[in-house]
Amino acid sequence: MRGYGLNRVRVGSLSSKGNDPISPEPGGGAGDWRNMSSPVAFLFDLDGTLVDSVYNHVRAWHVALREQGLELSVWRIHRKIGMSGGLFTAQLQRELRRSIDEDGLKRLRDRHADLFRELSKDVPPLPGAVDLLKELTKQGLPWAIATSGRMRTAEMNLKSLEVDPQKATVITRDMVRYAKPDPDLFVEAAKQLGTATQGSYVIGDSIWDMYAAKRCGALGIGFLSGGYGKDELERAGAMRVFDDPADMLVHLDELAPRTRE
Amino acid sequence: MRGYGLNRVRVGSLSSKGNDPISPEPGGGAGDWRNMSSPVAFLFDLDGTLVDSVYNHVRAWHVALREQGLELSVWRIHRKIGMSGGLFTAQLQRELRRSIDEDGLKRLRDRHADLFRELSKDVPPLPGAVDLLKELTKQGLPWAIATSGRMRTAEMNLKSLEVDPQKATVITRDMVRYAKPDPDLFVEAAKQLGTATQGSYVIGDSIWDMYAAKRCGALGIGFLSGGYGKDELERAGAMRVFDDPADMLVHLDELAPRTRE
């Protein structure tokens, strides 16, 4: 029997043969590699991971907040990008020590979405993003995109990535109950790919991706391309940290990306 | 004789009495605390340290570069803010693997300055910045601002900080030969305050401030308010890392801010 390496999926090993298929739900058999026999998936965050849009989100939130008289330092907004919108606004109110009613929150969210779309007319993919997805497809490796954003804000980014949400697996905020750092987006993505999060890779630029990875037994891979520091991502659980998709593509073989038959 | 604490200035100690005054140049007596008898100064960076302007600089550079067909991921621009403009453009050309002629560089710099001024019409001070400078003044502690930017881009930020460059000590790129990570800006600031960088504090949000601090024997204090991670600043030499000026103000006494008579 081979050792317990990066790629923790074992196909047809003695002990797993004939066992029930693994549940894709978080917590299902975490840590027991003998029970894992589903293919390893590559589950990507979108903003700051595949497209260079984090700083546009930061600016859109900052302008939307200031328009409503809400002053929050820009770096504090930056560090919240990628978390669930509900948690974002809850933490916002806690930090500003004032409450915002449901109408105010809706205005904020709508204004952010409008400003973001305005800023993102020609947001480029991050270096290597298109090539990385193509390489995974070419190798027959399952991949999906799972974003805390709604389809309304995600669709322009998907277009710049040359990803058709009708053909690829794309999970948005609209499709699950809870967004990051809850793992639902990644769990749903794995489910649609016919595999499990357990032992799969979650690739993202923010600590919210890394926390969500931990919660569903996935292995976190961090990218610096969203503007976090390496150490922030590692402390949040990233097993590896790369600059961006181009850097991950160079190191892809180190992730043991083997297809399962 | 007292121990060798955070505040390394000793006034009237036996060994320094009667000695020649300390040279404010870097390397002058570094490490020999018995030779230090000049007041400890608080030498502040401006953008991202006292005013919330780093992300505006990031955006202004990003737009200026794209307009000239130069694509660089936004996080890579972010991590260069605060370094000398000359080094910034040199590194830019290295990363893009193409050279830009002197005219092109001038157009870039001018366009960045215009866009930055446009974005920064109402850039706010960071929380606690105005209070921190007032408290230092009240306690009779020498402080100055030293920025890699030119007066043209700095003046709006100084205004929002309620700092009059005719009255306070403000050193800009125009006044020294080399900007950060060279220490000249901080050395000149200390000189104008009639003190030395050796044993003084350099307070900034970027690793360029921390490197410059090291080079002139100052103690680096990092702020997270420019968007760097804590670990990035510590690895670059920061002795302490605070969130922002408000956080430093709460902890001011830990820095032994004693006046010298």
CSV table of C-alpha atoms in Angstrom, one decimal, chain A:
chain,number,residue,atom,x,y,z
A,1,MET,CA,0.0,0.0,0.0
A,2,ARG,CA,1.3,3.4,-0.9
A,3,GLY,CA,1.9,6.2,1.6
A,4,TYR,CA,-0.5,9.0,2.6
A,5,GLY,CA,0.4,11.7,0.1
A,6,LEU,CA,-1.0,15.0,-1.1
A,7,ASN,CA,-3.6,13.3,-3.1
A,8,ARG,CA,-5.6,11.5,-0.6
A,9,VAL,CA,-8.0,9.7,-2.8
A,10,ARG,CA,-7.4,6.0,-3.2
A,11,VAL,CA,-9.3,4.1,-5.9
A,12,GLY,CA,-9.9,0.5,-5.5
A,13,SER,CA,-7.7,0.1,-2.5
A,14,LEU,CA,-8.4,-3.1,-0.5
A,15,SER,CA,-10.3,-1.5,2.3
A,16,SER,CA,-12.5,0.8,0.3
A,17,LYS,CA,-13.6,-1.7,-2.3
A,18,GLY,CA,-17.2,-2.5,-2.0
A,19,ASN,CA,-17.9,0.2,0.6
A,20,ASP,CA,-20.8,2.6,0.3
A,21,PRO,CA,-20.0,5.6,-1.8
A,22,ILE,CA,-18.8,8.6,0.2
A,23,SER,CA,-21.3,11.3,1.2
A,24,PRO,CA,-20.3,14.7,-0.3
A,25,GLU,CA,-21.6,16.4,2.9
A,26,PRO,CA,-19.0,18.0,5.1
A,27,GLY,CA,-17.9,15.8,8.0
A,28,GLY,CA,-18.6,12.6,6.2
A,29,GLY,CA,-15.6,10.4,7.0
A,30,ALA,CA,-13.1,13.3,7.4
A,31,GLY,CA,-9.6,12.0,8.1
A,32,ASP,CA,-10.4,8.4,7.1
A,33,TRP,CA,-8.6,8.1,3.8
A,34,ARG,CA,-9.5,4.5,3.3
A,35,ASN,CA,-13.1,5.6,2.7
A,36,MET,CA,-12.3,8.0,-0.1
A,37,SER,CA,-12.8,6.8,-3.6
A,38,SER,CA,-14.3,9.7,-5.4
A,39,PRO,CA,-12.3,11.8,-7.9
A,40,VAL,CA,-10.3,14.8,-6.7
A,41,ALA,CA,-11.9,18.0,-7.8
A,42,PHE,CA,-10.5,21.5,-8.3
A,43,LEU,CA,-13.0,23.9,-6.7
A,44,PHE,CA,-12.1,27.5,-7.5
A,45,ASP,CA,-13.2,30.8,-6.0
A,46,LEU,CA,-13.7,33.5,-8.7
A,47,ASP,CA,-12.8,37.1,-7.6
A,48,GLY,CA,-9.1,37.5,-7.0
A,49,THR,CA,-8.5,33.8,-7.8
A,50,LEU,CA,-9.4,33.6,-11.5
A,51,VAL,CA,-10.2,37.2,-12.4
A,52,ASP,CA,-8.5,40.4,-11.2
A,53,SER,CA,-11.6,41.9,-9.7
A,54,VAL,CA,-11.0,42.1,-5.9
A,55,TYR,CA,-9.9,45.7,-5.9
A,56,ASN,CA,-12.9,46.7,-8.0
A,57,HIS,CA,-15.1,45.0,-5.3
A,58,VAL,CA,-13.2,47.0,-2.6
A,59,ARG,CA,-13.7,50.2,-4.4
A,60,ALA,CA,-17.4,49.5,-5.2
A,61,TRP,CA,-18.1,48.8,-1.5
A,62,HIS,CA,-16.1,51.8,-0.3
A,63,VAL,CA,-18.0,54.2,-2.6
A,64,ALA,CA,-21.4,52.6,-1.8
A,65,LEU,CA,-20.7,52.9,2.0
A,66,ARG,CA,-19.4,56.5,1.8
A,67,GLU,CA,-22.5,57.5,-0.1
A,68,GLN,CA,-24.5,56.4,2.8
A,69,GLY,CA,-22.2,58.2,5.3
A,70,LEU,CA,-20.6,55.0,6.5
A,71,GLU,CA,-16.8,55.4,6.9
A,72,LEU,CA,-14.7,52.2,7.1
A,73,SER,CA,-11.0,52.1,6.3
A,74,VAL,CA,-10.4,50.6,2.9
A,75,TRP,CA,-8.1,47.8,4.1
A,76,ARG,CA,-10.9,46.6,6.4
A,77,ILE,CA,-13.2,46.3,3.4
A,78,HIS,CA,-10.5,44.6,1.4
A,79,ARG,CA,-10.1,41.9,4.1
A,80,LYS,CA,-13.9,41.2,4.0
A,81,ILE,CA,-14.2,40.6,0.2
A,82,GLY,CA,-15.2,37.0,-0.5
A,83,MET,CA,-17.2,36.4,2.7
A,84,SER,CA,-21.0,36.0,2.5
A,85,GLY,CA,-22.8,39.3,1.9
A,86,GLY,CA,-25.0,38.7,5.0
A,87,LEU,CA,-21.9,38.2,7.3
A,88,PHE,CA,-20.2,41.2,5.6
A,89,THR,CA,-23.0,43.5,6.5
A,90,ALA,CA,-23.4,42.0,9.9
A,91,GLN,CA,-19.7,42.6,10.7
A,92,LEU,CA,-19.9,46.0,9.1
A,93,GLN,CA,-22.6,47.1,11.6
A,94,ARG,CA,-20.6,45.6,14.5
A,95,GLU,CA,-17.4,47.5,13.4
A,96,LEU,CA,-19.3,50.8,12.8
A,97,ARG,CA,-21.3,50.3,16.0
A,98,ARG,CA,-24.5,51.2,14.4
A,99,SER,CA,-27.3,49.3,12.9
A,100,ILE,CA,-28.6,49.6,9.3
A,101,ASP,CA,-32.2,48.6,8.5
A,102,GLU,CA,-33.2,46.1,5.9
A,103,ASP,CA,-33.9,48.9,3.3
A,104,GLY,CA,-30.5,50.5,3.9
A,105,LEU,CA,-28.8,47.1,3.5
A,106,LYS,CA,-30.6,46.5,0.2
A,107,ARG,CA,-29.6,49.9,-1.1
A,108,LEU,CA,-26.0,49.2,-0.2
A,109,ARG,CA,-26.0,45.8,-1.9
A,110,ASP,CA,-27.7,47.2,-5.0
A,111,ARG,CA,-25.4,50.2,-5.2
A,112,HIS,CA,-22.3,47.9,-4.8
A,113,ALA,CA,-23.6,45.6,-7.6
A,114,ASP,CA,-24.1,48.6,-9.9
A,115,LEU,CA,-20.8,50.2,-9.1
A,116,PHE,CA,-19.0,46.9,-9.5
A,117,ARG,CA,-20.5,46.3,-12.9
A,118,GLU,CA,-19.5,49.8,-13.9
A,119,LEU,CA,-15.9,49.3,-12.8
A,120,SER,CA,-15.6,45.8,-14.3
A,121,LYS,CA,-16.5,46.4,-17.9
A,122,ASP,CA,-13.1,45.0,-19.0
A,123,VAL,CA,-11.8,43.2,-15.9
A,124,PRO,CA,-9.0,40.8,-17.1
A,125,PRO,CA,-8.5,37.2,-16.1
A,126,LEU,CA,-5.6,36.8,-13.8
A,127,PRO,CA,-2.4,35.5,-15.5
A,128,GLY,CA,-2.7,31.9,-16.4
A,129,ALA,CA,-6.4,31.5,-15.4
A,130,VAL,CA,-7.7,30.6,-18.8
A,131,ASP,CA,-4.8,28.2,-19.4
A,132,LEU,CA,-5.1,26.5,-16.0
A,133,LEU,CA,-8.8,25.7,-16.6
A,134,LYS,CA,-8.0,24.5,-20.1
A,135,GLU,CA,-5.3,22.2,-18.8
A,136,LEU,CA,-7.5,20.7,-16.2
A,137,THR,CA,-10.2,20.1,-18.8
A,138,LYS,CA,-7.6,18.6,-21.1
A,139,GLN,CA,-6.4,16.2,-18.4
A,140,GLY,CA,-10.0,15.2,-17.6
A,141,LEU,CA,-9.8,16.6,-14.1
A,142,PRO,CA,-13.1,17.8,-12.7
A,143,TRP,CA,-13.2,21.5,-11.8
A,144,ALA,CA,-15.9,24.1,-10.8
A,145,ILE,CA,-16.2,27.7,-9.8
A,146,ALA,CA,-17.9,28.6,-6.5
A,147,THR,CA,-18.4,32.2,-5.6
A,148,SER,CA,-20.0,34.1,-2.7
A,149,GLY,CA,-21.2,36.6,-5.3
A,150,ARG,CA,-24.5,36.5,-7.1
A,151,MET,CA,-24.8,35.5,-10.8
A,152,ARG,CA,-25.6,39.2,-11.5
A,153,THR,CA,-22.1,40.3,-10.5
A,154,ALA,CA,-20.3,37.1,-11.5
A,155,GLU,CA,-21.5,36.9,-15.1
A,156,MET,CA,-19.1,39.5,-16.5
A,157,ASN,CA,-16.2,37.9,-14.8
A,158,LEU,CA,-17.1,34.5,-16.2
A,159,LYS,CA,-17.3,36.0,-19.7
A,160,SER,CA,-13.7,37.4,-19.4
A,161,LEU,CA,-12.7,33.9,-18.3
A,162,GLU,CA,-14.3,32.4,-21.4
A,163,VAL,CA,-16.4,30.2,-19.0
A,164,ASP,CA,-20.0,29.5,-20.1
A,165,PRO,CA,-22.1,28.9,-16.9
A,166,GLN,CA,-24.5,26.8,-18.9
A,167,LYS,CA,-21.7,24.3,-19.7
A,168,ALA,CA,-19.2,24.6,-16.8
A,169,THR,CA,-20.1,24.0,-13.2
A,170,VAL,CA,-20.6,27.4,-11.6
A,171,ILE,CA,-22.1,27.8,-8.1
A,172,THR,CA,-23.2,31.3,-7.1
A,173,ARG,CA,-24.7,32.7,-3.9
A,174,ASP,CA,-28.2,32.3,-5.4
A,175,MET,CA,-27.9,28.5,-5.3
A,176,VAL,CA,-27.0,27.7,-1.7
A,177,ARG,CA,-28.3,28.7,1.7
A,178,TYR,CA,-25.0,30.0,3.2
A,179,ALA,CA,-21.9,31.5,1.5
A,180,LYS,CA,-18.3,31.5,2.7
A,181,PRO,CA,-16.8,30.8,5.2
A,182,ASP,CA,-19.6,28.2,5.3
A,183,PRO,CA,-18.6,25.3,2.9
A,184,ASP,CA,-22.0,25.0,1.1
A,185,LEU,CA,-20.8,26.6,-2.2
A,186,PHE,CA,-17.9,24.1,-2.4
A,187,VAL,CA,-20.1,21.2,-1.3
A,188,GLU,CA,-22.7,22.0,-3.9
A,189,ALA,CA,-19.9,22.3,-6.6
A,190,ALA,CA,-18.5,18.9,-5.7
A,191,LYS,CA,-21.9,17.4,-5.7
A,192,GLN,CA,-22.7,18.7,-9.2
A,193,LEU,CA,-19.3,17.2,-10.3
A,194,GLY,CA,-20.4,13.9,-8.9
A,195,THR,CA,-17.6,13.9,-6.3
A,196,ALA,CA,-16.9,14.9,-2.7
A,197,THR,CA,-15.1,17.9,-1.1
A,198,GLN,CA,-13.2,15.5,1.1
A,199,GLY,CA,-9.7,15.4,-0.3
A,200,SER,CA,-10.5,17.8,-3.1
A,201,TYR,CA,-8.8,21.1,-3.6
A,202,VAL,CA,-10.4,24.5,-2.8
A,203,ILE,CA,-8.4,27.3,-4.5
A,204,GLY,CA,-9.0,30.8,-3.3
A,205,ASP,CA,-7.3,34.2,-2.5
A,206,SER,CA,-9.0,34.9,0.8
A,207,ILE,CA,-9.1,33.4,4.3
A,208,TRP,CA,-12.8,32.8,3.8
A,209,ASP,CA,-12.0,30.2,1.1
A,210,MET,CA,-9.5,28.5,3.4
A,211,TYR,CA,-11.9,28.4,6.4
A,212,ALA,CA,-14.6,26.9,4.1
A,213,ALA,CA,-12.1,24.3,2.8
A,214,LYS,CA,-11.3,23.2,6.4
A,215,ARG,CA,-15.0,22.8,7.1
A,216,CYS,CA,-15.6,20.4,4.3
A,217,GLY,CA,-12.4,18.3,4.5
A,218,ALA,CA,-10.9,19.9,1.4
A,219,LEU,CA,-7.3,21.0,1.0
A,220,GLY,CA,-6.9,24.8,0.8
A,221,ILE,CA,-4.6,26.3,-1.9
A,222,GLY,CA,-4.1,30.1,-1.5
A,223,PHE,CA,-3.3,32.7,-4.2
A,224,LEU,CA,-1.7,36.0,-3.4
A,225,SER,CA,-3.5,37.6,-6.3
A,226,GLY,CA,-6.3,39.0,-4.1
A,227,GLY,CA,-3.9,41.0,-2.0
A,228,TYR,CA,-3.6,38.9,1.2
A,229,GLY,CA,-0.2,38.1,2.5
A,230,LYS,CA,1.1,34.5,2.3
A,231,ASP,CA,1.1,34.1,6.1
A,232,GLU,CA,-2.5,35.2,6.4
A,233,LEU,CA,-3.5,32.4,4.0
A,234,GLU,CA,-1.2,29.8,5.6
A,235,ARG,CA,-2.5,30.6,9.1
A,236,ALA,CA,-6.1,30.1,7.8
A,237,GLY,CA,-5.1,26.6,6.6
A,238,ALA,CA,-3.6,26.9,3.1
A,239,MET,CA,-1.5,23.9,2.4
A,240,ARG,CA,0.2,25.7,-0.5
A,241,VAL,CA,0.3,29.3,-1.5
A,242,PHE,CA,0.9,30.4,-5.1
A,243,ASP,CA,1.2,33.9,-6.7
A,244,ASP,CA,-1.7,33.3,-9.1
A,245,PRO,CA,-3.1,30.7,-11.6
A,246,ALA,CA,0.0,30.9,-13.8
A,247,ASP,CA,2.1,30.0,-10.8
A,248,MET,CA,-0.2,27.1,-9.9
A,249,LEU,CA,-0.1,25.8,-13.4
A,250,VAL,CA,3.8,25.6,-13.3
A,251,HIS,CA,3.4,23.6,-10.1
A,252,LEU,CA,0.4,21.5,-11.1
A,253,ASP,CA,2.1,18.2,-11.0
A,254,GLU,CA,3.1,18.7,-7.4
A,255,LEU,CA,-0.7,18.5,-6.6
A,256,ALA,CA,-0.8,14.9,-8.0
A,257,PRO,CA,-3.7,15.7,-10.4
A,258,ARG,CA,-4.5,12.2,-11.4
A,259,THR,CA,-7.6,11.2,-13.2
A,260,ARG,CA,-9.7,8.4,-11.7
A,261,GLU,CA,-11.2,5.7,-14.0
